[in-house]
XYZ file of C-alpha atoms in Angstrom:
431
model
C -34.861 4.939 12.028
C -36.382 1.656 10.919
C -37.556 -0.065 14.134
C -38.270 -3.501 12.714
C -35.849 -5.177 15.112
C -36.042 -8.563 16.765
C -36.295 -8.386 20.557
C -33.572 -11.016 21.049
C -30.980 -8.527 19.872
C -31.897 -5.713 22.284
C -29.063 -4.529 24.541
C -30.626 -3.988 27.971
C -27.992 -1.452 29.083
C -27.872 1.010 26.202
C -31.337 0.256 24.800
C -29.794 -0.249 21.401
C -28.922 -3.303 19.373
C -25.729 -5.270 19.338
C -23.069 -6.229 16.836
C -24.824 -9.443 15.825
C -27.904 -7.475 14.845
C -25.770 -5.031 12.840
C -24.136 -7.987 11.140
C -27.561 -9.064 9.852
C -28.315 -5.525 8.664
C -24.953 -5.396 6.917
C -25.592 -8.609 5.007
C -29.017 -7.316 4.000
C -27.433 -4.088 2.745
C -25.010 -6.017 0.534
C -27.978 -7.341 -1.430
C -29.578 -3.931 -1.994
C -28.868 -1.582 -4.929
C -28.263 1.452 -2.687
C -24.781 2.525 -1.608
C -23.945 1.855 2.027
C -21.182 2.755 4.485
C -20.296 0.908 7.677
C -18.930 3.222 10.379
C -17.315 2.343 13.673
C -17.658 5.133 16.238
C -15.925 5.688 19.563
C -16.627 8.368 22.167
C -13.276 9.888 23.030
C -12.103 9.796 26.647
C -15.410 8.367 27.840
C -13.679 7.286 31.041
C -13.892 10.940 32.055
C -17.704 10.775 32.108
C -17.667 7.522 34.077
C -15.305 9.019 36.631
C -17.336 12.219 36.902
C -20.860 10.777 36.942
C -20.346 7.121 37.846
C -21.198 4.129 35.686
C -24.924 4.757 35.997
C -24.483 8.308 34.715
C -22.147 7.008 32.028
C -24.792 4.565 30.809
C -27.311 7.410 30.701
C -24.937 9.449 28.522
C -24.421 6.467 26.186
C -28.207 6.180 25.800
C -28.536 9.882 25.031
C -25.830 9.755 22.358
C -27.277 6.543 20.923
C -30.786 8.014 20.584
C -29.431 11.312 19.211
C -27.685 9.474 16.384
C -30.705 7.168 15.852
C -32.961 10.207 15.424
C -30.518 11.676 12.914
C -30.559 8.610 10.661
C -32.904 8.265 7.706
C -34.910 5.318 6.433
C -32.767 2.310 5.622
C -29.981 3.303 8.035
C -29.188 1.590 11.343
C -27.231 2.029 14.564
C -26.224 -0.535 17.179
C -24.204 -0.556 20.361
C -20.953 -2.467 19.869
C -19.274 -2.518 23.294
C -18.337 -0.075 26.037
C -18.370 3.398 24.410
C -18.330 2.105 20.831
C -21.164 2.064 18.287
C -21.753 0.784 14.750
C -23.665 2.769 12.136
C -24.864 1.745 8.680
C -25.318 4.792 6.447
C -26.682 5.209 2.924
C -25.154 7.678 0.491
C -25.316 8.868 -3.103
C -22.093 10.830 -3.448
C -19.290 10.018 -1.026
C -17.909 13.560 -0.898
C -21.348 15.036 -0.241
C -21.814 12.510 2.547
C -18.491 13.351 4.209
C -18.774 17.118 3.936
C -22.500 17.412 4.568
C -24.035 14.584 6.548
C -21.004 13.690 8.660
C -20.424 17.300 9.622
C -24.090 17.729 10.501
C -24.020 14.550 12.604
C -20.917 15.721 14.449
C -22.534 19.093 15.126
C -25.741 17.447 16.398
C -23.773 15.237 18.800
C -21.574 18.128 19.907
C -24.592 20.242 20.817
C -26.646 17.596 22.644
C -28.862 19.462 25.115
C -27.514 17.888 28.281
C -25.292 19.909 30.599
C -22.993 16.914 31.169
C -21.965 16.609 27.527
C -22.971 19.844 25.759
C -19.885 20.906 23.765
C -17.940 18.301 25.714
C -18.615 15.188 23.608
C -16.016 14.253 20.987
C -16.125 11.216 18.724
C -13.947 9.366 16.256
C -15.349 7.561 13.200
C -13.876 5.044 10.798
C -15.910 4.670 7.617
C -15.828 1.742 5.202
C -17.749 2.028 1.885
C -19.470 -1.217 0.870
C -19.095 -2.623 -2.578
C -22.000 -5.016 -2.877
C -19.967 -8.130 -3.498
C -16.858 -7.400 -1.445
C -15.869 -8.348 2.092
C -18.106 -9.741 4.786
C -19.104 -7.877 7.929
C -16.154 -8.946 10.071
C -13.610 -7.707 7.542
C -15.520 -4.473 6.902
C -15.676 -3.886 10.668
C -11.925 -4.463 10.911
C -11.139 -2.116 8.009
C -13.404 0.646 9.334
C -11.622 0.410 12.678
C -8.233 0.600 10.960
C -9.297 3.842 9.286
C -10.555 5.272 12.581
C -7.368 4.445 14.466
C -5.162 5.913 11.708
C -6.605 9.403 12.165
C -3.874 11.932 12.908
C -6.198 13.673 15.388
C -7.423 10.528 17.135
C -6.075 11.610 20.518
C -6.997 15.289 20.147
C -9.896 16.928 21.916
C -11.879 17.184 18.699
C -14.095 15.120 16.436
C -12.467 13.152 13.653
C -13.549 10.826 10.870
C -11.570 8.883 8.295
C -12.773 7.196 5.110
C -11.047 3.885 4.507
C -8.843 3.311 1.487
C -6.135 0.755 0.826
C -3.367 3.044 2.060
C -4.698 2.657 5.595
C -4.339 -1.113 5.427
C -0.879 -0.825 3.941
C 0.196 1.576 6.685
C -1.429 -0.592 9.344
C 0.321 -3.724 8.073
C 3.673 -1.931 7.929
C 3.208 -0.877 11.542
C 2.186 -4.357 12.673
C 5.100 -5.881 10.745
C 7.482 -3.438 12.405
C 5.884 -4.195 15.757
C 6.599 -7.884 15.255
C 10.149 -7.163 14.129
C 10.850 -4.970 17.155
C 9.820 -7.837 19.432
C 12.148 -10.183 17.557
C 14.915 -7.585 17.647
C 14.687 -7.427 21.422
C 14.913 -11.207 21.709
C 17.937 -11.186 19.385
C 19.724 -8.387 21.305
C 19.593 -6.041 18.315
C 18.777 -2.971 20.425
C 22.044 -1.521 21.696
C 23.103 1.603 23.605
C 24.954 4.384 21.837
C 26.532 7.079 23.989
C 26.847 10.772 23.151
C 29.417 12.612 25.292
C 28.612 15.732 27.284
C 31.487 18.216 27.350
C 32.476 20.861 29.857
C 33.143 23.860 27.566
C 35.520 25.379 30.144
C 37.896 22.396 30.077
C 36.766 20.486 26.939
C 36.688 17.341 29.079
C 34.037 14.627 28.890
C 31.913 14.955 32.036
C 29.027 12.681 31.124
C 27.088 11.009 28.317
C 23.534 10.307 27.238
C 22.490 6.740 26.441
C 20.501 6.458 23.213
C 18.796 3.408 21.703
C 19.990 2.150 18.336
C 18.670 -0.815 16.388
C 21.245 -2.734 14.366
C 19.572 -5.626 12.549
C 21.024 -9.056 11.771
C 22.471 -7.699 8.508
C 24.359 -4.992 10.359
C 22.094 -2.192 9.118
C 20.822 0.640 11.306
C 17.032 0.995 11.477
C 15.937 4.625 11.701
C 14.943 5.696 15.212
C 11.948 7.550 13.763
C 10.694 4.235 12.344
C 10.860 2.075 15.456
C 10.693 4.369 18.482
C 7.019 5.453 18.017
C 6.037 1.763 17.751
C 7.908 0.882 20.945
C 6.232 3.739 22.807
C 2.783 2.994 21.395
C 2.791 -0.637 22.525
C 4.769 0.232 25.721
C 7.496 -2.268 24.717
C 9.878 0.641 25.195
C 9.844 -0.160 28.917
C 11.545 -3.554 28.600
C 13.918 -2.273 25.908
C 14.949 0.704 28.057
C 15.431 -1.524 31.072
C 17.620 -3.902 29.072
C 19.713 -1.010 27.731
C 20.071 0.268 31.291
C 21.329 -3.143 32.411
C 23.943 -3.239 29.639
C 25.283 0.221 30.506
C 25.330 -0.484 34.260
C 27.293 -3.648 33.611
C 29.784 -1.667 31.549
C 30.214 0.914 34.324
C 30.709 -1.832 36.892
C 33.408 -3.525 34.793
C 35.297 -0.255 34.253
C 35.189 0.621 37.946
C 36.569 -2.830 38.827
C 39.374 -2.276 36.300
C 40.159 1.186 37.735
C 39.245 2.828 34.444
C 37.646 6.286 34.234
C 33.845 6.552 34.273
C 31.419 9.466 33.904
C 27.707 9.786 34.763
C 25.328 8.389 32.150
C 21.818 9.720 31.576
C 18.827 7.685 30.388
C 15.612 8.906 28.813
C 12.375 8.054 30.601
C 9.449 7.501 28.225
C 5.776 8.073 28.922
C 4.975 4.394 29.711
C 7.695 4.447 32.380
C 6.718 7.848 33.733
C 3.206 6.603 34.477
C 4.233 3.197 35.818
C 4.367 3.164 39.611
C 7.071 0.480 39.667
C 9.596 1.981 37.306
C 11.912 3.439 39.980
C 12.120 0.091 41.760
C 12.704 -1.733 38.470
C 15.668 0.498 37.635
C 16.942 0.449 41.200
C 16.932 -3.355 41.247
C 19.034 -3.424 38.075
C 21.483 -0.833 39.426
C 21.920 -2.768 42.670
C 23.079 -5.832 40.721
C 26.274 -3.918 40.030
C 28.780 -2.170 42.254
C 28.340 1.323 40.912
C 27.633 4.559 42.775
C 24.035 5.581 42.050
C 25.102 9.168 41.426
C 26.558 7.908 38.140
C 22.959 7.492 36.906
C 20.755 10.348 35.747
C 17.215 10.104 34.398
C 16.073 12.560 31.744
C 12.347 13.281 31.785
C 11.135 14.420 28.400
C 9.361 17.767 28.652
C 6.443 16.699 26.451
C 5.358 14.052 28.970
C 6.446 15.518 32.260
C 4.579 18.832 32.135
C 1.145 17.291 31.653
C 0.838 16.390 35.337
C 2.794 18.637 37.701
C 1.720 16.694 40.795
C 3.029 13.424 39.377
C 6.135 15.147 38.053
C 7.091 16.330 41.539
C 6.347 12.871 42.955
C 8.518 11.120 40.346
C 11.405 13.543 40.820
C 11.323 12.982 44.580
C 11.311 9.188 44.132
C 14.227 9.362 41.697
C 16.318 11.486 44.043
C 15.324 9.548 47.169
C 16.564 6.391 45.413
C 19.977 8.030 44.947
C 19.778 8.980 41.260
C 19.868 12.467 39.748
C 17.215 13.919 37.474
C 17.073 16.320 34.534
C 14.390 17.880 32.351
C 15.012 17.101 28.684
C 14.027 19.164 25.627
C 13.314 22.312 27.649
C 11.892 24.981 25.353
C 10.528 22.651 22.682
C 6.974 23.989 22.705
C 5.686 22.819 26.092
C 7.777 24.906 28.456
C 6.318 26.055 31.736
C 8.237 28.316 34.101
C 5.989 26.981 36.837
C 7.846 23.673 36.480
C 11.193 25.381 36.983
C 9.891 26.987 40.153
C 8.212 23.918 41.631
C 10.104 20.853 40.382
C 13.498 20.173 41.961
C 15.487 19.085 38.918
C 19.243 18.782 39.150
C 19.756 19.784 35.514
C 17.818 21.450 32.701
C 18.690 20.465 29.133
C 17.981 23.263 26.681
C 16.488 21.914 23.476
C 18.418 21.968 20.223
C 15.873 24.450 18.798
C 17.692 27.195 20.693
C 20.846 26.522 18.662
C 19.739 25.868 15.075
C 19.227 29.487 14.024
C 21.904 32.028 13.269
C 23.334 33.460 16.472
C 21.997 37.028 16.273
C 21.573 39.520 19.114
C 17.986 38.471 19.779
C 18.961 34.811 20.159
C 21.826 35.777 22.429
C 19.450 37.615 24.769
C 17.025 34.679 24.889
C 19.715 32.066 25.536
C 21.597 34.096 28.151
C 18.374 35.009 29.975
C 17.346 31.349 30.034
C 20.722 30.183 31.358
C 20.807 32.918 34.013
C 17.291 31.992 35.161
C 18.048 28.269 35.418
C 21.315 28.805 37.271
C 19.670 31.277 39.667
C 17.385 28.395 40.656
C 20.495 26.325 41.504
C 20.182 23.924 38.574
C 22.851 23.021 36.047
C 22.420 23.753 32.324
C 23.188 21.430 29.428
C 22.918 22.724 25.858
C 21.840 19.949 23.497
C 22.272 19.761 19.731
C 25.077 22.329 19.432
C 26.916 22.099 16.113
C 28.952 25.286 15.655
C 31.951 26.887 17.346
C 30.089 30.193 17.429
C 27.488 28.735 19.756
C 30.102 26.898 21.838
C 32.008 30.131 22.439
C 28.841 32.020 23.362
C 27.613 29.272 25.719
C 31.023 29.323 27.406
C 30.601 33.067 28.038
C 27.118 32.457 29.458
C 28.390 29.936 31.992
C 26.718 26.874 30.461
C 27.772 23.784 32.407
C 27.884 21.234 29.590
C 27.409 20.951 25.845
C 26.173 17.929 23.956
C 26.176 17.959 20.174
C 27.842 17.170 16.882
C 30.361 20.001 17.301
C 32.138 17.741 19.773
C 30.910 14.182 19.174
C 28.126 12.222 17.544
C 26.537 9.266 19.392
C 28.903 6.294 19.316
C 29.050 2.663 20.351
C 30.009 1.833 23.939
C 33.302 0.401 22.696
C 34.209 3.614 20.874
C 33.071 5.714 23.821
C 35.265 3.787 26.243
C 38.280 4.060 23.922
C 37.674 7.806 23.696
C 37.310 8.120 27.454
C 40.514 6.185 28.044
C 42.460 8.293 25.559
C 41.297 11.722 26.768
C 41.859 10.695 30.405
C 45.516 9.751 29.928
């Protein structure tokens, strides 16, 4: 690596050079005939190393990775420390494909195999790469675009290396996401997020015995925005918490009004997202809302999505206990959708297990019958109720009835509907 570097730009912690120094190198590169790439690099889950070895050990690991990459670079290339566990690298290249499939893979392998027991085969990095055109954007914009590419990687959160080469589609996707993020905030302020309720049916009596509250976004023009478009954004920026809490308030108010009017009510379940699951105050936040209204707390059930709740069994058990101690009931949602653990069934005191719709989308052959019946028998032997979700055919309804399934939720009976329609339905079937 070229070491002609001014002392003023030395970072005393990492023994590298900072962003301002890289900015100078970038501007110099724009004037040269060679092809250059600006890469932003992040060490994935570096907090793990800090927790394991302390901040002093973490700084030592940053130095090792910094010097490993510096030794890998060739003449005319540069590396600097950006902040925390982030670095900036200025590469040269002749053919972009050769660079990606040769040099980047070699660099990743070198970093992965660093001869230090603390990080050997335990160091994973993400890169965003922006190719310079000699008369295009300045350093700040290039830095921004490289970071956009890095953060758009589909494997960004995986325990693996990843690198992404910037192109305009990344910016377009990024801007669409940011635009949707802004619109979701405005939608919340304008009360455009509303609860829709999907009934749960007792197959033995065909009566409505509960419902699940689901978020729907109806914009100012009266159009529905697809859940798949807005829900990932709400979860990513944790705005889902305030939206969920507002939806909860609306439904609790509805239950309170119906109880005061001596109208029939059934328990309503609410999905708990990852931001709520890992927030220590979420039980109290929901409890405070529920206490505003004169409703029995056993009318409220929280559904913990399987994909978040099985990652941390200790926390799962703690959250379930807090939910039940507060007076609510608790169910495990999406059971069987790829993350199932029988250990959870044995150690987590759920009231209800919801079998995922994947159990009910295939043709009902003998093999499927054995799997479904065995699952229901196991759950009920552990003194938990069973809800079958996503059921759409009479064939499955009849079989689930034979198996002793406690409730069915799906299009065979009802699709999700507005609170007004749900209450009309409940009034009519209760007469």
